[in-house]
Amino acid sequence: MMLKPLTTPRLKSMTDPSNDPIQQAALLLRKSQLITCFSGAGLSAPSGVGTFRDPGDGWWSRYDPMRLASPEGFKEDPELVMKWYAARRSQMAQASPNAAHHALATRKDLIQVTQNTDNLLDRAGCQDIIRLHGDITSDRCHAGCGYVEPVNMDQPPQHRSCPACGQAGLRPTVTWFGEALPADAWARAESAAANCDAFIVVGTSAVVYPAAGLIGLAAQAGATVIVVNREASDASHMADLELLGSADEILPAILGPA
Ligand code: BV8
């Protein structure tokens, strides 16, 4: 796959102030007609919601993802999995949308594709969000009987059996490792990546597939890829413009009014 060379200096290594990548990105986005924003846990990090792979405090630096975010892990120890989700839900219940969520919500013209399972984009006012990894604010029957119930994020439930069929426990309506992404969401996300002229990648390590594959899809379709991240990531080599810093500082600076 022919990858685009990085064409401009990264924010941290900026030497010529007139070559300010923030200004470049803002100008480029003002000229763009179709913009898709692909987000990950770093978008919600400034709101106090834990990321997965940040060294030290990311969830996966302390726990094995296969034990906490997979059907096998749930089968082995459903109590442990639901305790982990209760901890995440409580953390999210204390969180509020940050300036990055609000900046995205001012741009109703953007298509929102997120890996995040929290509801901070919704609470900021974003609509019609394409959720690749589901939604942590409800539980469903793990046996697939169709039972779904909303969750009180302030008092998240522990492990319990499906009250409708009793065949399995209730688990979050999220996509675990080894589970297929929701077909409709994936189809819409592919289209949003393949048919935009600017693809913003914010707050993701870009290591989880097939979601991360959207970046290459957008790049190959000719979109300008703007990466906003606190540090280099697996998206860096696909960036036309990489802005290193916090999403809640950079997104308001580059999105401005449509
Ligand atoms: C599937 C549960 C098939 C939901 C999650 C080998 C090679 C390649 C792929 C695979 C492989 N082996 C297996 C696979 C497939 C696997 C995968 O990709 N594994 C990877 C890890 C190797 N993928 C799957 O299993 C997917 N399903 O393939 O199914 C299939 C097909 C048909 C039929 C049946 C099956 C399912 C993947 C979903 C996994 N679910 N979690 C939940 O509870 O949330 S994973 C988890 O990772 C989250 O969902 C999260 O959304 C996702 C991505 O993480 P990020 O959002 O990027 O977060 P991370 O912490 O990694 O990075 C945050 C970034 O933000 C960092 O770069 C940091 O620097 C930055 N940051 C921090 N603060 C800020 C900031 N940036 C800006 N500002 C800040 N303030």
Short mmCIF file of C-alpha atoms and ligand atoms in Angstrom, two decimals:
data_model
loop_
_atom_site.label_atom_id
_atom_site.label_comp_id
_atom_site.label_asym_id
_atom_site.label_seq_id
_atom_site.Cartn_x
_atom_site.Cartn_y
_atom_site.Cartn_z
CA MET A 1 0.00 0.00 0.00
CA MET A 2 1.54 3.30 -1.15
CA LEU A 3 1.50 5.57 1.88
CA LYS A 4 1.60 9.33 1.61
CA PRO A 5 4.83 10.93 2.90
CA LEU A 6 4.40 13.30 5.79
CA THR A 7 4.23 16.67 4.03
CA THR A 8 4.43 19.10 6.93
CA PRO A 9 6.32 19.31 10.26
CA ARG A 10 4.59 18.05 13.35
CA LEU A 11 3.41 20.61 15.86
CA LYS A 12 6.14 19.68 18.34
CA SER A 13 8.89 20.02 15.78
CA MET A 14 7.48 23.21 14.25
CA THR A 15 10.36 25.63 13.54
CA ASP A 16 8.81 28.16 11.14
CA PRO A 17 5.82 29.88 12.86
CA SER A 18 4.32 30.73 9.43
CA ASN A 19 4.28 27.02 8.78
CA ASP A 20 1.89 26.47 11.68
CA PRO A 21 0.19 23.10 11.20
CA ILE A 22 -2.75 24.27 13.31
CA GLN A 23 -3.40 27.14 10.89
CA GLN A 24 -2.84 24.83 7.95
CA ALA A 25 -5.32 22.30 9.30
CA ALA A 26 -7.92 24.99 10.04
CA LEU A 27 -7.56 26.41 6.54
CA LEU A 28 -7.75 22.98 4.95
CA LEU A 29 -10.88 22.06 6.91
CA ARG A 30 -12.53 25.35 5.95
CA LYS A 31 -12.02 24.40 2.30
CA SER A 32 -13.26 20.81 2.76
CA GLN A 33 -16.76 19.84 1.69
CA LEU A 34 -17.07 16.37 3.26
CA ILE A 35 -15.31 15.80 6.59
CA THR A 36 -15.31 12.56 8.59
CA CYS A 37 -13.99 12.45 12.17
CA PHE A 38 -12.72 9.09 13.46
CA SER A 39 -12.24 9.09 17.22
CA GLY A 40 -10.81 6.93 19.99
CA ALA A 41 -10.35 6.98 23.74
CA GLY A 42 -7.99 9.99 23.65
CA LEU A 43 -10.96 12.18 22.71
CA SER A 44 -12.55 11.43 26.12
CA ALA A 45 -9.31 11.33 28.13
CA PRO A 46 -9.47 15.08 29.00
CA SER A 47 -12.89 14.31 30.55
CA GLY A 48 -11.25 11.86 32.94
CA VAL A 49 -12.30 8.71 31.07
CA GLY A 50 -9.54 6.08 31.02
CA THR A 51 -7.84 5.11 27.78
CA PHE A 52 -6.73 1.60 26.99
CA ARG A 53 -3.08 1.69 25.94
CA ASP A 54 -1.61 4.76 27.59
CA PRO A 55 1.43 3.58 29.52
CA GLY A 56 0.83 3.44 33.27
CA ASP A 57 -2.83 4.35 33.48
CA GLY A 58 -4.36 2.74 30.38
CA TRP A 59 -6.68 -0.16 31.17
CA TRP A 60 -4.63 -2.64 29.16
CA SER A 61 -1.44 -1.67 30.98
CA ARG A 62 -3.04 -3.09 34.14
CA TYR A 63 -5.38 -5.79 32.90
CA ASP A 64 -5.45 -8.44 30.15
CA PRO A 65 -7.92 -7.23 27.48
CA MET A 66 -8.77 -10.81 26.56
CA ARG A 67 -9.98 -11.42 30.12
CA LEU A 68 -12.09 -8.25 30.28
CA ALA A 69 -13.23 -7.50 26.72
CA SER A 70 -13.87 -10.85 25.05
CA PRO A 71 -16.61 -13.55 25.07
CA GLU A 72 -14.04 -16.03 26.40
CA GLY A 73 -13.23 -13.74 29.32
CA PHE A 74 -16.91 -13.27 30.08
CA LYS A 75 -17.51 -17.03 30.01
CA GLU A 76 -14.53 -17.62 32.34
CA ASP A 77 -15.32 -14.91 34.90
CA PRO A 78 -18.47 -12.85 34.21
CA GLU A 79 -18.32 -11.29 37.68
CA LEU A 80 -14.82 -9.87 36.99
CA VAL A 81 -15.90 -8.50 33.60
CA MET A 82 -19.00 -6.82 35.00
CA LYS A 83 -16.95 -5.38 37.92
CA TRP A 84 -14.59 -3.82 35.33
CA TYR A 85 -17.50 -2.38 33.39
CA ALA A 86 -19.05 -1.08 36.62
CA ALA A 87 -15.78 0.75 37.38
CA ARG A 88 -15.68 2.24 33.86
CA ARG A 89 -19.37 3.18 33.99
CA SER A 90 -18.93 4.93 37.35
CA GLN A 91 -15.95 6.83 35.95
CA MET A 92 -17.98 7.86 32.89
CA ALA A 93 -20.91 8.94 35.07
CA GLN A 94 -18.60 11.52 36.69
CA ALA A 95 -17.31 12.73 33.32
CA SER A 96 -18.58 15.65 31.24
CA PRO A 97 -17.97 16.41 27.58
CA ASN A 98 -14.75 18.38 27.09
CA ALA A 99 -13.92 21.20 24.66
CA ALA A 100 -13.11 18.66 21.95
CA HIS A 101 -16.59 17.09 22.15
CA HIS A 102 -18.17 20.54 22.11
CA ALA A 103 -16.07 21.64 19.13
CA LEU A 104 -17.23 18.56 17.22
CA ALA A 105 -20.85 19.23 18.23
CA THR A 106 -20.70 22.71 16.68
CA ARG A 107 -19.95 21.08 13.31
CA LYS A 108 -23.17 19.28 12.35
CA ASP A 109 -21.64 18.91 8.86
CA LEU A 110 -19.06 16.38 10.13
CA ILE A 111 -19.71 12.62 10.10
CA GLN A 112 -18.81 11.16 13.48
CA VAL A 113 -17.30 7.66 13.48
CA THR A 114 -16.20 6.59 16.93
CA GLN A 115 -14.56 3.60 18.60
CA ASN A 116 -15.63 5.03 21.95
CA THR A 117 -18.49 3.45 23.87
CA ASP A 118 -19.14 6.41 26.19
CA ASN A 119 -21.96 8.91 25.58
CA LEU A 120 -19.91 12.12 25.73
CA LEU A 121 -20.35 12.98 22.04
CA ASP A 122 -24.14 12.58 22.44
CA ARG A 123 -24.15 14.72 25.59
CA ALA A 124 -22.16 17.42 23.75
CA GLY A 125 -24.90 17.49 21.10
CA CYS A 126 -23.49 15.35 18.30
CA GLN A 127 -26.15 13.41 16.38
CA ASP A 128 -26.26 10.27 14.25
CA ILE A 129 -22.96 9.00 15.64
CA ILE A 130 -21.57 5.88 13.96
CA ARG A 131 -20.51 3.59 16.83
CA LEU A 132 -18.07 0.89 15.74
CA HIS A 133 -17.57 -0.66 19.17
CA GLY A 134 -21.06 -0.24 20.56
CA ASP A 135 -22.51 1.58 23.53
CA ILE A 136 -21.61 1.05 27.20
CA THR A 137 -24.85 2.62 28.48
CA SER A 138 -26.92 -0.54 28.05
CA ASP A 139 -26.65 -4.31 28.64
CA ARG A 140 -27.94 -7.14 26.47
CA CYS A 141 -28.43 -10.88 26.75
CA HIS A 142 -25.15 -12.66 25.92
CA ALA A 143 -27.16 -15.56 24.46
CA GLY A 144 -28.61 -13.16 21.88
CA CYS A 145 -32.28 -13.57 22.82
CA GLY A 146 -32.80 -9.90 22.06
CA TYR A 147 -33.27 -8.62 25.61
CA VAL A 148 -31.66 -5.20 26.14
CA GLU A 149 -31.86 -2.90 29.15
CA PRO A 150 -30.50 0.58 29.80
CA VAL A 151 -27.94 0.83 32.60
CA ASN A 152 -27.88 3.34 35.46
CA MET A 153 -24.32 4.61 35.02
CA ASP A 154 -24.34 6.14 38.52
CA GLN A 155 -25.19 2.75 40.06
CA PRO A 156 -23.93 0.25 37.49
CA PRO A 157 -25.15 -3.35 37.84
CA GLN A 158 -23.04 -6.37 38.61
CA HIS A 159 -23.32 -9.77 36.93
CA ARG A 160 -26.89 -11.04 36.59
CA SER A 161 -28.77 -13.50 34.38
CA CYS A 162 -30.95 -12.48 31.48
CA PRO A 163 -34.42 -11.93 32.98
CA ALA A 164 -36.04 -12.78 29.64
CA CYS A 165 -34.48 -16.15 28.78
CA GLY A 166 -32.24 -17.08 31.70
CA GLN A 167 -29.88 -18.75 29.23
CA ALA A 168 -26.92 -16.40 29.77
CA GLY A 169 -25.78 -13.37 31.67
CA LEU A 170 -26.34 -9.75 30.64
CA ARG A 171 -23.26 -8.02 29.15
CA PRO A 172 -22.58 -4.50 27.84
CA THR A 173 -23.82 -3.74 24.31
CA VAL A 174 -20.22 -3.23 23.16
CA THR A 175 -18.07 -5.06 20.60
CA TRP A 176 -15.57 -7.34 22.28
CA PHE A 177 -12.41 -8.81 20.79
CA GLY A 178 -13.37 -11.57 18.39
CA GLU A 179 -16.86 -10.16 17.92
CA ALA A 180 -17.99 -8.68 14.62
CA LEU A 181 -18.59 -4.96 14.48
CA PRO A 182 -22.24 -3.95 13.99
CA ALA A 183 -22.77 -4.49 10.24
CA ASP A 184 -24.73 -1.30 9.64
CA ALA A 185 -22.24 0.85 11.55
CA TRP A 186 -19.32 -0.70 9.67
CA ALA A 187 -20.94 -0.17 6.26
CA ARG A 188 -21.68 3.47 7.08
CA ALA A 189 -18.16 4.01 8.44
CA GLU A 190 -16.55 2.56 5.32
CA SER A 191 -18.64 4.85 3.16
CA ALA A 192 -17.80 7.87 5.33
CA ALA A 193 -14.08 7.10 5.01
CA ALA A 194 -14.13 6.38 1.29
CA ASN A 195 -16.18 9.44 0.36
CA CYS A 196 -14.74 12.33 2.33
CA ASP A 197 -12.14 14.90 1.34
CA ALA A 198 -10.81 15.34 4.90
CA PHE A 199 -10.46 12.55 7.48
CA ILE A 200 -9.69 13.67 11.02
CA VAL A 201 -8.21 10.96 13.27
CA VAL A 202 -8.36 11.97 16.94
CA GLY A 203 -7.24 10.21 20.09
CA THR A 204 -6.57 6.71 18.86
CA SER A 205 -3.53 4.43 18.91
CA ALA A 206 -4.92 3.00 15.65
CA VAL A 207 -4.05 -0.59 16.54
CA VAL A 208 -7.52 -2.15 16.68
CA TYR A 209 -8.92 -3.58 13.44
CA PRO A 210 -10.99 -3.41 11.36
CA ALA A 211 -11.67 0.11 12.76
CA ALA A 212 -8.11 1.36 12.23
CA GLY A 213 -8.32 0.20 8.61
CA LEU A 214 -10.60 3.18 7.93
CA ILE A 215 -7.57 5.48 8.01
CA GLY A 216 -5.84 3.72 5.13
CA LEU A 217 -9.16 3.50 3.29
CA ALA A 218 -9.63 7.27 3.53
CA ALA A 219 -6.03 7.95 2.51
CA GLN A 220 -6.25 5.62 -0.49
CA ALA A 221 -9.53 7.25 -1.52
CA GLY A 222 -7.71 10.59 -1.70
CA ALA A 223 -8.82 12.21 1.55
CA THR A 224 -6.42 14.50 3.40
CA VAL A 225 -5.68 12.75 6.70
CA ILE A 226 -5.27 15.01 9.73
CA VAL A 227 -4.11 13.18 12.88
CA VAL A 228 -4.67 14.79 16.28
CA ASN A 229 -3.02 12.80 19.05
CA ARG A 230 -1.03 13.32 22.22
CA GLU A 231 1.82 11.25 20.77
CA ALA A 232 2.85 9.39 17.65
CA SER A 233 0.62 6.44 16.84
CA ASP A 234 0.04 3.78 14.19
CA ALA A 235 -1.80 6.51 12.28
CA SER A 236 1.26 8.78 12.08
CA HIS A 237 2.67 7.32 8.88
CA MET A 238 -0.67 7.85 7.12
CA ALA A 239 -1.01 11.50 8.19
CA ASP A 240 -0.78 14.36 5.74
CA LEU A 241 -0.77 16.59 8.80
CA GLU A 242 -0.07 15.40 12.35
CA LEU A 243 -0.91 17.70 15.26
CA LEU A 244 0.62 16.42 18.48
CA GLY A 245 -1.14 17.67 21.58
CA SER A 246 -4.35 17.30 23.54
CA ALA A 247 -7.61 16.90 21.65
CA ASP A 248 -9.41 19.43 23.87
CA GLU A 249 -6.90 22.11 22.84
CA ILE A 250 -6.37 21.24 19.18
CA LEU A 251 -9.88 20.39 17.95
CA PRO A 252 -11.40 23.76 18.96
CA ALA A 253 -8.45 25.47 17.25
CA ILE A 254 -8.84 23.68 13.92
CA LEU A 255 -12.62 23.25 13.73
CA GLY A 256 -13.91 26.76 14.32
CA PRO A 257 -17.28 27.65 12.78
CA ALA A 258 -18.19 25.91 9.52
C1 BV8 B 1 -13.04 -8.57 14.90
C2 BV8 B 1 -14.34 -3.34 24.06
C3 BV8 B 1 -13.72 -10.44 13.58
C4 BV8 B 1 -15.33 -2.24 23.98
C5 BV8 B 1 -12.48 -3.15 22.55
C6 BV8 B 1 -3.86 -9.49 14.87
C7 BV8 B 1 -3.61 -8.43 14.03
C8 BV8 B 1 -4.61 -7.53 13.68
C9 BV8 B 1 -5.91 -7.69 14.17
C10 BV8 B 1 -6.15 -8.72 15.02
C11 BV8 B 1 -5.14 -9.63 15.38
N1 BV8 B 1 -5.68 -10.54 16.22
C12 BV8 B 1 -6.99 -10.24 16.41
C13 BV8 B 1 -7.28 -9.15 15.68
C14 BV8 B 1 -8.60 -8.47 15.58
C15 BV8 B 1 -8.84 -7.60 16.80
C16 BV8 B 1 -7.74 -6.57 16.93
O1 BV8 B 1 -7.70 -5.61 16.19
N2 BV8 B 1 -6.80 -6.80 17.88
C17 BV8 B 1 -5.67 -5.89 18.01
C18 BV8 B 1 -5.61 -5.35 19.43
C19 BV8 B 1 -4.42 -6.68 17.67
N3 BV8 B 1 -10.10 -6.93 16.54
C20 BV8 B 1 -11.26 -7.51 16.93
O2 BV8 B 1 -11.32 -8.52 17.57
C21 BV8 B 1 -12.52 -6.80 16.46
N4 BV8 B 1 -13.41 -7.80 15.92
O3 BV8 B 1 -12.00 -8.47 14.31
O4 BV8 B 1 -14.00 -9.51 14.64
C22 BV8 B 1 -14.99 -11.10 13.25
C23 BV8 B 1 -15.54 -10.90 11.98
C24 BV8 B 1 -16.72 -11.54 11.65
C25 BV8 B 1 -17.36 -12.38 12.59
C26 BV8 B 1 -16.80 -12.54 13.88
C27 BV8 B 1 -15.61 -11.91 14.20
C28 BV8 B 1 -13.22 -6.13 17.64
C29 BV8 B 1 -12.38 -4.99 18.16
C30 BV8 B 1 -13.11 -4.27 19.31
C31 BV8 B 1 -12.43 -4.58 20.59
N5 BV8 B 1 -13.11 -3.88 21.67
N6 BV8 B 1 -13.05 -2.79 23.70
C32 BV8 B 1 -15.19 -1.39 25.21
O5 BV8 B 1 -15.48 -1.88 26.30
O6 BV8 B 1 -14.79 -0.23 25.06
S1 BV8 B 1 -10.90 -2.63 22.31
C33 BV8 B 1 -10.63 -1.01 22.71
O7 BV8 B 1 -9.70 -0.55 21.72
C34 BV8 B 1 -11.78 -0.03 22.67
O8 BV8 B 1 -12.93 -0.51 22.02
C35 BV8 B 1 -11.21 1.12 21.87
O9 BV8 B 1 -12.22 1.80 21.24
C36 BV8 B 1 -10.32 0.43 20.93
C37 BV8 B 1 -9.28 1.33 20.30
O10 BV8 B 1 -8.49 1.92 21.35
P1 BV8 B 1 -8.24 3.51 21.28
O11 BV8 B 1 -9.56 4.18 21.25
O12 BV8 B 1 -7.30 3.80 20.17
O13 BV8 B 1 -7.58 3.78 22.69
P2 BV8 B 1 -6.04 3.63 23.08
O14 BV8 B 1 -5.95 3.72 24.57
O15 BV8 B 1 -5.46 2.44 22.38
O16 BV8 B 1 -5.34 4.92 22.44
C38 BV8 B 1 -5.69 6.22 22.90
C39 BV8 B 1 -4.82 7.20 22.15
O17 BV8 B 1 -5.18 8.52 22.56
C40 BV8 B 1 -3.33 7.07 22.45
O18 BV8 B 1 -2.61 7.11 21.23
C41 BV8 B 1 -3.00 8.29 23.31
O19 BV8 B 1 -1.71 8.78 23.08
C42 BV8 B 1 -4.03 9.27 22.84
N7 BV8 B 1 -4.41 10.29 23.83
C43 BV8 B 1 -4.49 10.15 25.18
N8 BV8 B 1 -4.92 11.32 25.71
C44 BV8 B 1 -5.11 12.19 24.68
C45 BV8 B 1 -4.78 11.52 23.48
N9 BV8 B 1 -4.89 12.11 22.28
C46 BV8 B 1 -5.32 13.40 22.25
N10 BV8 B 1 -5.64 14.10 23.37
C47 BV8 B 1 -5.54 13.52 24.58
N11 BV8 B 1 -5.86 14.25 25.68
#
